[in-house]
Amino acid sequence: MAESEAETPSTPGEFESKYFEFHGVRLPPFCRGKMEEIANFPVRPSDVWIVTYPKSGTSLLQEVVYLVSQGADPDEIGLMNIDEQLPVLEYPQPGLDIIKELTSPRLIKSHLPYRFLPSDLHNGDSKVIYMARNPKDLVVSYYQFHRSLRTMSYRGTFQEFCRRFMNDKLGYGSWFEHVQEFWEHRMDANVLFLKYEDMHRDLVTMVEQLARFLGVSCDKAQLESLSEHCHQLVDQCCNAEALPVGRAHCLFAQKTSLRW
Ligand SMILES: Nc1ncnc2c1ncn2[C@@H]1O[C@H](COP(=O)(O)O)[C@@H](OP(=O)(O)O)[C@H]1O
Ligand SMILES: CCc1ccc(OS(=O)(=O)O)cc1
């Protein structure tokens, strides 16, 4: 992609045309034509799904879930491309056909609203971990993301972006509906509802919750060691000096309000 193309400003009209509407929800272009296949996507009882509205700390959560479920070493996670291990259902890469063939247990991510997820996930056996983040921080993160994303090249003001956010005019639709729908399902046996801020405030409790939800049995010492490893992952993201090679993408981490 030529530099000049990457810098091309997106006018409001151009920006609008990048989305499409599905049952009244604005979705990114790569979701077009695959929503029915997604609804019928074959789910397995051993699957673990991570679902978030974009910019809710998905990457951090996936690392913690990977560590808790696989007992992996955080330094190893730092060196591997974990995104390859946890595909996003609706993204063009690797695509639905590849995800269908992955060996169990699969860890799959998605930003789709609850009602658009594979219907077998609704009250099914596969585990679904949802994480919500304070919308005031999320919108700043989503704004920066839209400005840096080549395909979006968003050039409006933050105020205008906030208006879009409040009026459900961004990709993946209304944050409010997204969270509310999952909140209404938080008591379902296969759903775990988490908050991004709790991960920073009380990681040990979250690791305990995750271990219990994922059926990972561990004694007190193992839990402490897991929590210590998870702390390393959180610190690595917010502390440039602690970053192993290959985790420069974390340097955009900013101070967020953890009071909500
Ligand atoms: N260990 C970690 N790895 C990646 N992102 C992390 C992280 N800890 C916190 N985050 C934050 O999660 C947000 C990105 O969310 P997502 O992974 O859903 O795209 C970013 O917020 P900010 O843009 O506010 O810094 C990022 O800083
Ligand atoms: C608006 C397009 C888009 C693309 C990808 C997204 O998800 S993530 O932030 O990369 O996880 C969200 C929106």
Coordinates of N, CA and C in Angstrom, one line a residue, residues 21-256:
E21 N -25.4 -2.7 6.8 CA -26.3 -2.9 7.9 C -26.8 -4.3 7.8
F22 N -26.9 -5.0 9.0 CA -27.4 -6.3 9.1 C -28.4 -6.3 10.2
H23 N -29.7 -6.5 9.9 CA -30.7 -6.5 10.9 C -30.6 -5.2 11.8
G24 N -30.3 -4.1 11.1 CA -30.3 -2.8 11.8 C -29.0 -2.5 12.5
V25 N -28.0 -3.4 12.4 CA -26.7 -3.2 13.1 C -25.6 -3.0 12.1
R26 N -24.8 -1.9 12.3 CA -23.7 -1.6 11.4 C -22.6 -2.5 11.6
L27 N -22.2 -3.2 10.6 CA -21.1 -4.1 10.7 C -19.9 -3.8 9.7
P28 N -18.7 -4.2 10.0 CA -17.6 -3.9 9.1 C -17.8 -4.7 7.8
P29 N -17.2 -4.2 6.7 CA -17.4 -4.8 5.4 C -17.0 -6.3 5.3
F30 N -16.0 -6.7 6.1 CA -15.6 -8.1 6.0 C -16.7 -9.1 6.5
C31 N -17.7 -8.6 7.1 CA -18.8 -9.5 7.6 C -19.8 -9.7 6.5
R32 N -19.8 -8.9 5.5 CA -20.8 -9.0 4.4 C -20.8 -10.4 3.8
G33 N -22.0 -11.0 3.6 CA -22.1 -12.2 2.9 C -21.9 -13.5 3.7
K34 N -21.5 -13.3 5.0 CA -21.2 -14.5 5.8 C -22.0 -14.6 7.1
M35 N -22.9 -13.8 7.2 CA -23.7 -13.8 8.5 C -24.5 -15.0 8.7
E36 N -25.0 -15.6 7.6 CA -25.8 -16.8 7.7 C -24.9 -18.0 8.0
E37 N -23.8 -18.0 7.3 CA -22.8 -19.1 7.6 C -22.4 -19.0 9.1
I38 N -22.2 -17.8 9.6 CA -21.8 -17.6 11.0 C -22.9 -18.2 11.9
A39 N -24.2 -17.8 11.6 CA -25.3 -18.3 12.4 C -25.3 -19.8 12.5
N40 N -24.9 -20.5 11.4 CA -25.0 -21.9 11.3 C -23.6 -22.6 11.6
F41 N -22.6 -21.8 12.1 CA -21.3 -22.3 12.3 C -21.3 -23.4 13.3
P42 N -20.7 -24.6 13.0 CA -20.7 -25.7 13.9 C -19.8 -25.5 15.1
V43 N -20.4 -25.5 16.3 CA -19.8 -25.2 17.5 C -19.5 -26.6 18.2
R44 N -18.4 -26.6 19.0 CA -18.1 -27.8 19.7 C -18.1 -27.6 21.2
P45 N -18.5 -28.6 22.0 CA -18.6 -28.4 23.4 C -17.3 -28.0 24.0
S46 N -16.2 -28.4 23.4 CA -14.9 -28.1 24.0 C -14.4 -26.7 23.6
D47 N -15.1 -26.0 22.8 CA -14.7 -24.6 22.4 C -14.7 -23.6 23.5
V48 N -13.8 -22.7 23.5 CA -13.9 -21.5 24.4 C -13.9 -20.3 23.5
W49 N -15.0 -19.5 23.7 CA -15.1 -18.3 22.9 C -14.9 -17.1 23.7
I50 N -14.2 -16.1 23.1 CA -13.9 -14.8 23.8 C -14.7 -13.8 22.9
V51 N -15.6 -13.1 23.6 CA -16.4 -12.1 22.8 C -16.3 -10.8 23.5
T52 N -16.1 -9.7 22.7 CA -16.0 -8.4 23.2 C -16.5 -7.4 22.1
Y53 N -16.9 -6.2 22.6 CA -17.0 -5.1 21.6 C -15.5 -4.7 21.4
P54 N -15.2 -4.2 20.2 CA -13.8 -3.9 19.9 C -13.2 -2.9 21.0
K55 N -11.9 -3.1 21.2 CA -11.2 -2.2 22.1 C -11.6 -2.4 23.6
S56 N -12.0 -3.6 23.9 CA -12.4 -3.9 25.3 C -11.3 -4.6 26.0
G57 N -10.1 -4.7 25.4 CA -9.0 -5.5 26.1 C -9.0 -6.9 25.6
T58 N -9.5 -7.2 24.4 CA -9.5 -8.6 23.9 C -8.2 -9.3 23.9
S59 N -7.1 -8.5 23.5 CA -5.8 -9.1 23.4 C -5.3 -9.6 24.8
L60 N -5.5 -8.7 25.7 CA -5.0 -9.0 27.1 C -5.8 -10.2 27.6
L61 N -7.1 -10.2 27.4 CA -8.0 -11.3 27.9 C -7.6 -12.6 27.2
Q62 N -7.3 -12.6 25.9 CA -6.9 -13.8 25.2 C -5.6 -14.4 25.8
E63 N -4.7 -13.5 26.2 CA -3.5 -14.1 26.7 C -3.7 -14.7 28.1
V64 N -4.5 -14.0 28.9 CA -4.8 -14.6 30.2 C -5.5 -15.9 30.1
V65 N -6.5 -16.0 29.2 CA -7.3 -17.2 29.0 C -6.4 -18.3 28.5
Y66 N -5.5 -18.0 27.5 CA -4.6 -18.9 27.0 C -3.7 -19.5 28.1
L67 N -3.2 -18.6 28.9 CA -2.3 -19.0 30.0 C -3.0 -19.9 31.0
V68 N -4.3 -19.5 31.4 CA -5.0 -20.3 32.4 C -5.4 -21.7 31.8
S69 N -5.9 -21.7 30.5 CA -6.4 -22.9 29.9 C -5.3 -23.9 29.5
Q70 N -4.2 -23.3 29.0 CA -3.1 -24.2 28.5 C -1.9 -24.3 29.5
G71 N -2.0 -23.5 30.6 CA -0.9 -23.6 31.5 C 0.4 -23.1 30.8
A72 N 0.3 -22.2 29.9 CA 1.5 -21.8 29.1 C 2.4 -20.8 29.9
D73 N 3.6 -20.7 29.4 CA 4.6 -19.8 30.0 C 4.4 -18.4 29.4
P74 N 4.3 -17.3 30.3 CA 4.0 -16.0 29.7 C 5.2 -15.5 28.8
D75 N 6.4 -16.0 29.1 CA 7.5 -15.6 28.2 C 7.3 -16.2 26.8
E76 N 6.8 -17.4 26.8 CA 6.5 -18.1 25.5 C 5.4 -17.3 24.7
I77 N 4.4 -16.9 25.5 CA 3.3 -16.2 24.8 C 3.8 -14.9 24.2
G78 N 4.8 -14.3 25.0 CA 5.3 -13.0 24.5 C 6.0 -13.2 23.1
L79 N 6.6 -14.4 22.9 CA 7.4 -14.6 21.7 C 6.5 -15.1 20.6
M80 N 5.3 -15.7 20.9 CA 4.6 -16.3 19.8 C 3.5 -15.3 19.3
N81 N 3.0 -15.5 18.1 CA 1.9 -14.7 17.6 C 0.6 -15.3 18.0
I82 N 0.2 -14.9 19.2 CA -1.0 -15.5 19.8 C -2.3 -15.3 19.0
D83 N -2.3 -14.2 18.2 CA -3.5 -14.0 17.3 C -3.7 -15.1 16.3
E84 N -2.6 -15.8 16.0 CA -2.7 -17.0 15.1 C -3.4 -18.1 15.8
Q85 N -3.2 -18.2 17.1 CA -3.8 -19.3 17.8 C -5.3 -19.1 18.1
L86 N -5.6 -17.8 18.2 CA -7.0 -17.5 18.5 C -7.6 -16.6 17.4
P87 N -8.2 -17.3 16.4 CA -8.7 -16.5 15.2 C -10.0 -15.7 15.6
V88 N -10.2 -14.7 14.8 CA -11.5 -13.9 15.0 C -12.5 -14.5 14.0
L89 N -13.6 -15.0 14.4 CA -14.6 -15.7 13.6 C -14.9 -15.0 12.3
E90 N -15.2 -13.7 12.4 CA -15.7 -13.0 11.2 C -14.7 -12.3 10.3
Y91 N -13.4 -12.4 10.7 CA -12.3 -11.7 9.9 C -12.1 -12.5 8.7
P92 N -11.6 -11.8 7.6 CA -11.3 -12.6 6.4 C -10.2 -13.6 6.6
Q93 N -9.3 -13.4 7.5 CA -8.2 -14.4 7.7 C -8.3 -14.9 9.2
P94 N -8.2 -16.2 9.4 CA -8.0 -17.2 8.4 C -9.3 -17.6 7.7
G95 N -10.5 -17.2 8.2 CA -11.7 -17.5 7.5 C -12.4 -18.7 8.1
L96 N -13.7 -18.7 7.8 CA -14.6 -19.7 8.5 C -14.2 -21.2 8.2
D97 N -13.8 -21.4 6.9 CA -13.5 -22.8 6.5 C -12.3 -23.3 7.3
I98 N -11.3 -22.5 7.6 CA -10.1 -22.9 8.3 C -10.5 -23.1 9.8
I99 N -11.2 -22.2 10.3 CA -11.6 -22.2 11.7 C -12.4 -23.5 12.0
K100 N -13.3 -23.9 11.0 CA -14.1 -25.1 11.2 C -13.2 -26.3 11.4
E101 N -12.0 -26.3 10.8 CA -11.1 -27.5 10.8 C -10.1 -27.5 11.9
L102 N -10.0 -26.5 12.7 CA -9.0 -26.4 13.7 C -9.2 -27.6 14.7
T103 N -8.1 -28.0 15.3 CA -8.2 -29.1 16.2 C -8.7 -28.6 17.6
S104 N -9.4 -29.5 18.3 CA -10.0 -29.1 19.6 C -8.9 -29.2 20.7
P105 N -8.9 -28.4 21.7 CA -10.0 -27.4 22.0 C -9.7 -26.1 21.3
R106 N -10.7 -25.6 20.6 CA -10.5 -24.3 19.9 C -10.7 -23.1 20.8
L107 N -9.9 -22.1 20.6 CA -10.2 -20.8 21.3 C -10.5 -19.8 20.1
I108 N -11.7 -19.3 20.2 CA -12.2 -18.4 19.1 C -12.6 -17.1 19.6
K109 N -12.3 -16.0 18.9 CA -12.7 -14.7 19.3 C -13.8 -14.2 18.4
S110 N -14.6 -13.2 18.8 CA -15.5 -12.5 18.0 C -15.9 -11.2 18.6
H111 N -16.3 -10.2 17.8 CA -16.8 -9.0 18.3 C -18.3 -8.9 18.0
L112 N -18.9 -9.9 17.4 CA -20.3 -9.8 17.0 C -21.3 -9.8 18.2
P113 N -22.4 -9.1 18.1 CA -23.4 -9.1 19.2 C -23.9 -10.5 19.4
Y114 N -24.4 -10.7 20.6 CA -24.8 -12.1 21.1 C -25.7 -12.7 20.0
R115 N -26.7 -12.0 19.6 CA -27.7 -12.6 18.7 C -27.2 -13.0 17.3
F116 N -26.0 -12.5 16.9 CA -25.5 -12.8 15.6 C -24.4 -14.0 15.7
L117 N -24.1 -14.4 16.9 CA -23.1 -15.5 17.1 C -23.8 -16.8 16.7
P118 N -23.0 -17.8 16.4 CA -23.5 -19.1 16.0 C -24.7 -19.5 17.0
S119 N -25.8 -19.9 16.4 CA -26.9 -20.2 17.2 C -26.7 -21.3 18.3
D120 N -25.8 -22.2 18.0 CA -25.5 -23.3 18.9 C -24.8 -22.8 20.2
L121 N -24.3 -21.5 20.1 CA -23.6 -20.9 21.3 C -24.7 -20.5 22.3
H122 N -25.9 -20.2 21.8 CA -26.9 -19.7 22.7 C -27.4 -20.8 23.6
N123 N -27.1 -20.7 24.9 CA -27.4 -21.7 25.9 C -26.9 -23.1 25.5
G124 N -25.8 -23.1 24.8 CA -25.2 -24.4 24.4 C -24.1 -24.9 25.5
D125 N -23.3 -25.8 25.0 CA -22.2 -26.3 25.9 C -20.9 -25.6 25.8
S126 N -20.6 -24.9 24.7 CA -19.3 -24.3 24.6 C -19.3 -23.1 25.5
K127 N -18.1 -22.8 26.0 CA -18.0 -21.7 27.0 C -17.8 -20.4 26.3
V128 N -18.4 -19.4 26.8 CA -18.3 -18.0 26.2 C -17.9 -17.1 27.3
I129 N -16.7 -16.4 27.0 CA -16.3 -15.4 28.0 C -16.5 -14.0 27.4
Y130 N -17.2 -13.2 28.0 CA -17.5 -11.9 27.5 C -16.8 -10.9 28.4
M131 N -16.2 -9.8 27.8 CA -15.6 -8.8 28.6 C -16.1 -7.4 28.1
A132 N -16.5 -6.6 29.1 CA -17.0 -5.3 28.8 C -15.9 -4.3 29.4
R133 N -15.8 -3.1 28.8 CA -14.9 -2.1 29.3 C -15.7 -0.7 29.4
N134 N -15.2 0.1 30.3 CA -15.8 1.4 30.5 C -15.8 2.1 29.1
P135 N -17.0 2.5 28.7 CA -17.2 3.1 27.3 C -16.4 4.4 27.1
K136 N -16.1 5.1 28.2 CA -15.4 6.4 28.0 C -14.0 6.1 27.6
D137 N -13.4 5.1 28.1 CA -12.0 4.7 27.7 C -12.1 4.0 26.3
L138 N -13.1 3.2 26.2 CA -13.2 2.4 24.9 C -13.3 3.3 23.7
V139 N -14.1 4.4 23.9 CA -14.3 5.2 22.7 C -13.1 6.0 22.3
V140 N -12.2 6.3 23.3 CA -10.9 6.9 22.9 C -10.1 5.9 22.2
S141 N -10.1 4.7 22.7 CA -9.3 3.6 22.0 C -9.8 3.4 20.6
Y142 N -11.1 3.3 20.5 CA -11.7 3.0 19.2 C -11.4 4.2 18.2
Y143 N -11.4 5.4 18.7 CA -11.2 6.6 17.9 C -9.7 6.5 17.3
Q144 N -8.8 6.2 18.2 CA -7.4 6.1 17.8 C -7.2 5.0 16.8
F145 N -7.9 3.9 17.0 CA -7.8 2.8 16.1 C -8.3 3.2 14.7
H146 N -9.5 3.9 14.7 CA -10.0 4.3 13.4 C -9.1 5.3 12.7
R147 N -8.4 6.1 13.4 CA -7.5 7.0 12.8 C -6.3 6.3 12.2
S148 N -5.9 5.2 12.9 CA -4.6 4.5 12.4 C -4.9 3.4 11.4
L149 N -6.2 3.0 11.4 CA -6.5 1.9 10.5 C -6.5 2.3 9.0
R150 N -5.7 1.7 8.2 CA -5.5 2.1 6.8 C -6.9 2.1 6.1
T151 N -7.7 1.0 6.3 CA -8.9 0.9 5.6 C -10.0 1.9 6.0
M152 N -9.8 2.5 7.2 CA -10.8 3.4 7.7 C -10.3 4.9 7.5
S153 N -9.1 5.1 7.7 CA -8.5 6.5 7.6 C -9.4 7.5 8.2
Y154 N -9.9 7.3 9.3 CA -10.9 8.3 9.9 C -10.2 9.6 10.2
R155 N -10.9 10.7 9.7 CA -10.3 12.0 9.8 C -11.2 13.0 10.5
G156 N -12.3 12.5 11.1 CA -13.3 13.4 11.8 C -12.7 13.8 13.2
T157 N -13.4 14.7 13.8 CA -12.9 15.1 15.2 C -13.4 14.0 16.2
F158 N -12.8 14.1 17.4 CA -13.2 13.1 18.4 C -14.6 13.3 18.8
Q159 N -15.0 14.6 18.8 CA -16.4 14.9 19.2 C -17.4 14.3 18.2
E160 N -17.1 14.4 16.9 CA -17.9 13.8 15.9 C -17.9 12.2 16.0
F161 N -16.8 11.7 16.4 CA -16.7 10.2 16.6 C -17.5 9.8 17.8
C162 N -17.5 10.6 18.8 CA -18.3 10.3 20.0 C -19.8 10.3 19.7
R163 N -20.2 11.3 18.8 CA -21.6 11.3 18.4 C -21.9 10.0 17.6
R164 N -21.0 9.6 16.8 CA -21.3 8.3 16.0 C -21.4 7.2 17.0
F165 N -20.6 7.2 18.0 CA -20.6 6.1 19.0 C -21.9 6.1 19.8
M166 N -22.3 7.3 20.2 CA -23.6 7.4 21.0 C -24.8 7.0 20.1
N167 N -24.7 7.3 18.8 CA -25.8 7.0 17.9 C -25.7 5.7 17.1
D168 N -24.8 4.8 17.6 CA -24.7 3.4 17.1 C -24.2 3.4 15.6
K169 N -23.4 4.4 15.3 CA -23.0 4.5 13.9 C -21.6 4.0 13.6
L170 N -21.1 3.1 14.4 CA -19.7 2.5 14.2 C -19.8 1.0 14.0
G171 N -18.7 0.5 13.5 CA -18.7 -1.0 13.3 C -19.0 -1.8 14.5
Y172 N -19.9 -2.8 14.4 CA -20.4 -3.6 15.5 C -21.5 -3.0 16.2
G173 N -22.0 -1.8 15.7 CA -23.2 -1.3 16.2 C -23.1 -0.7 17.6
S174 N -24.2 -0.8 18.3 CA -24.4 -0.1 19.6 C -23.6 -0.8 20.7
W175 N -22.7 -0.1 21.4 CA -22.0 -0.7 22.5 C -23.0 -1.0 23.6
F176 N -23.9 -0.1 23.8 CA -24.9 -0.3 24.9 C -25.7 -1.6 24.7
E177 N -26.2 -1.8 23.5 CA -26.9 -3.1 23.2 C -26.0 -4.3 23.3
H178 N -24.8 -4.2 22.9 CA -23.8 -5.3 22.9 C -23.6 -5.8 24.3
V179 N -23.4 -4.8 25.2 CA -23.1 -5.2 26.6 C -24.4 -5.6 27.3
Q180 N -25.5 -4.9 27.0 CA -26.7 -5.3 27.7 C -27.2 -6.7 27.3
E181 N -27.0 -7.0 26.0 CA -27.5 -8.4 25.6 C -26.7 -9.5 26.4
F182 N -25.4 -9.3 26.5 CA -24.6 -10.3 27.2 C -24.9 -10.2 28.7
W183 N -25.1 -9.0 29.2 CA -25.5 -8.9 30.6 C -26.7 -9.7 30.9
E184 N -27.7 -9.7 30.0 CA -28.9 -10.5 30.2 C -28.7 -12.0 30.2
H185 N -27.5 -12.4 29.6 CA -27.2 -13.8 29.6 C -26.1 -14.2 30.6
R186 N -25.8 -13.2 31.5 CA -24.6 -13.5 32.4 C -24.8 -14.7 33.3
M187 N -26.1 -15.0 33.5 CA -26.3 -16.2 34.4 C -26.4 -17.5 33.7
D188 N -26.4 -17.5 32.3 CA -26.4 -18.7 31.6 C -25.2 -19.6 32.0
A189 N -25.4 -20.9 32.0 CA -24.3 -21.7 32.5 C -23.0 -21.7 31.7
N190 N -23.2 -21.3 30.4 CA -22.0 -21.4 29.5 C -21.4 -20.0 29.3
V191 N -21.9 -19.0 30.1 CA -21.4 -17.6 29.9 C -20.7 -17.1 31.1
L192 N -19.5 -16.4 30.9 CA -18.9 -15.7 32.0 C -18.7 -14.3 31.6
F193 N -19.3 -13.4 32.4 CA -19.3 -12.0 32.1 C -18.2 -11.3 32.9
L194 N -17.2 -10.7 32.3 CA -16.1 -10.0 33.0 C -16.0 -8.6 32.6
K195 N -15.3 -7.8 33.5 CA -15.1 -6.4 33.2 C -13.6 -6.1 33.1
Y196 N -13.2 -5.4 32.1 CA -11.8 -5.1 31.8 C -11.1 -4.4 33.1
E197 N -11.9 -3.6 33.7 CA -11.3 -2.8 34.9 C -11.0 -3.8 36.0
D198 N -11.8 -4.9 36.2 CA -11.5 -5.8 37.2 C -10.2 -6.6 37.0
M199 N -9.9 -6.7 35.7 CA -8.7 -7.4 35.4 C -7.4 -6.7 36.0
H200 N -7.6 -5.3 35.9 CA -6.5 -4.5 36.5 C -6.6 -4.4 38.0
R201 N -7.8 -4.4 38.5 CA -8.1 -4.1 39.9 C -7.8 -5.3 40.8
D202 N -8.3 -6.5 40.3 CA -8.2 -7.7 41.1 C -8.0 -8.9 40.2
L203 N -6.8 -9.0 39.7 CA -6.5 -10.0 38.7 C -6.6 -11.4 39.3
V204 N -6.2 -11.6 40.6 CA -6.2 -12.9 41.2 C -7.7 -13.5 41.2
T205 N -8.6 -12.6 41.6 CA -10.0 -13.1 41.6 C -10.4 -13.5 40.2
M206 N -10.0 -12.7 39.2 CA -10.4 -13.0 37.8 C -9.8 -14.3 37.4
V207 N -8.6 -14.5 37.7 CA -7.9 -15.8 37.4 C -8.6 -17.0 38.0
E208 N -9.0 -16.8 39.3 CA -9.8 -17.9 40.0 C -11.1 -18.2 39.2
Q209 N -11.8 -17.1 38.9 CA -13.1 -17.2 38.2 C -12.9 -17.9 36.9
L210 N -11.8 -17.5 36.2 CA -11.5 -18.2 34.9 C -11.2 -19.6 35.0
A211 N -10.4 -19.9 36.0 CA -10.0 -21.3 36.2 C -11.2 -22.2 36.5
R212 N -12.1 -21.7 37.4 CA -13.3 -22.4 37.8 C -14.2 -22.6 36.5
F213 N -14.4 -21.5 35.8 CA -15.2 -21.5 34.6 C -14.7 -22.5 33.5
L214 N -13.4 -22.5 33.4 CA -12.8 -23.4 32.4 C -12.6 -24.8 32.8
G215 N -12.9 -25.0 34.1 CA -12.7 -26.4 34.6 C -11.2 -26.8 34.8
V216 N -10.4 -25.8 35.1 CA -9.0 -26.0 35.3 C -8.8 -26.2 36.8
S217 N -8.4 -27.4 37.2 CA -8.3 -27.6 38.6 C -6.9 -27.2 39.1
C218 N -6.8 -26.4 40.1 CA -5.4 -26.0 40.6 C -5.5 -25.7 42.1
D219 N -4.4 -26.1 42.8 CA -4.4 -25.8 44.2 C -3.9 -24.4 44.4
K220 N -3.8 -24.0 45.7 CA -3.6 -22.6 46.0 C -2.2 -22.1 45.4
A221 N -1.2 -23.0 45.5 CA 0.1 -22.6 45.0 C 0.1 -22.4 43.5
Q222 N -0.6 -23.3 42.8 CA -0.7 -23.2 41.3 C -1.5 -22.0 40.9
L223 N -2.5 -21.6 41.7 CA -3.3 -20.4 41.5 C -2.4 -19.2 41.6
E224 N -1.6 -19.2 42.7 CA -0.7 -18.0 42.9 C 0.3 -17.9 41.8
S225 N 0.8 -19.0 41.3 CA 1.8 -19.0 40.3 C 1.1 -18.5 39.0
L226 N -0.1 -19.0 38.7 CA -0.9 -18.5 37.5 C -1.1 -17.0 37.6
S227 N -1.6 -16.6 38.8 CA -1.9 -15.1 38.9 C -0.6 -14.3 38.7
E228 N 0.5 -14.8 39.3 CA 1.8 -14.1 39.1 C 2.1 -14.0 37.6
H229 N 1.9 -15.0 36.9 CA 2.2 -15.0 35.4 C 1.3 -14.1 34.7
C230 N 0.0 -14.0 35.1 CA -1.0 -13.1 34.5 C -0.6 -11.7 34.8
H231 N -0.1 -11.4 36.0 CA 0.3 -10.1 36.4 C 1.5 -9.6 35.4
Q232 N 2.3 -10.6 35.1 CA 3.4 -10.3 34.2 C 2.9 -9.8 32.9
L233 N 1.8 -10.5 32.4 CA 1.3 -10.1 31.1 C 0.7 -8.7 31.1
V234 N 0.0 -8.4 32.2 CA -0.6 -7.1 32.3 C 0.5 -6.0 32.4
D235 N 1.5 -6.3 33.2 CA 2.6 -5.4 33.4 C 3.4 -5.2 32.1
Q236 N 3.6 -6.3 31.4 CA 4.3 -6.2 30.1 C 3.7 -5.2 29.2
C237 N 2.4 -5.1 29.2 CA 1.7 -4.2 28.3 C 1.8 -2.8 28.7
C238 N 1.9 -2.5 30.0 CA 1.9 -1.2 30.4 C 3.3 -0.6 30.8
N239 N 4.3 -1.5 30.6 CA 5.6 -1.1 30.9 C 6.5 -1.5 29.8
A240 N 7.0 -0.5 29.0 CA 7.8 -0.8 27.8 C 9.0 -1.6 28.1
E241 N 9.6 -1.3 29.3 CA 10.9 -2.0 29.6 C 10.7 -3.5 29.8
A242 N 9.5 -3.9 30.2 CA 9.3 -5.3 30.5 C 8.8 -6.1 29.3
L243 N 8.7 -5.4 28.2 CA 8.2 -6.0 27.0 C 9.2 -7.0 26.3
P244 N 8.9 -8.3 26.1 CA 9.8 -9.1 25.4 C 9.7 -8.7 23.9
V245 N 10.6 -9.2 23.1 CA 10.6 -8.9 21.7 C 9.3 -9.4 21.1
G246 N 8.7 -8.6 20.1 CA 7.5 -9.0 19.4 C 6.3 -8.5 20.1
R247 N 6.4 -7.7 21.1 CA 5.2 -7.2 21.8 C 5.1 -5.6 21.7
A248 N 5.7 -5.1 20.7 CA 5.7 -3.6 20.5 C 4.3 -3.1 20.3
H249 N 3.4 -4.0 19.8 CA 2.0 -3.5 19.6 C 1.4 -3.1 20.9
C250 N 1.9 -3.5 22.0 CA 1.3 -3.1 23.3 C 1.6 -1.7 23.7
L251 N 2.6 -1.1 23.0 CA 3.0 0.2 23.5 C 2.0 1.3 23.4
F252 N 0.9 1.1 22.8 CA -0.1 2.1 22.7 C -1.0 2.2 24.0
A253 N -0.6 1.3 24.9 CA -1.4 1.2 26.2 C -1.4 2.6 26.8
Q254 N -2.6 3.0 27.3 CA -2.6 4.3 27.9 C -3.2 4.1 29.3
K255 N -3.1 5.2 30.1 CA -3.7 5.1 31.4 C -5.2 5.2 31.2
T256 N -6.0 4.3 31.8 CA -7.4 4.4 31.7 C -8.0 4.5 33.1

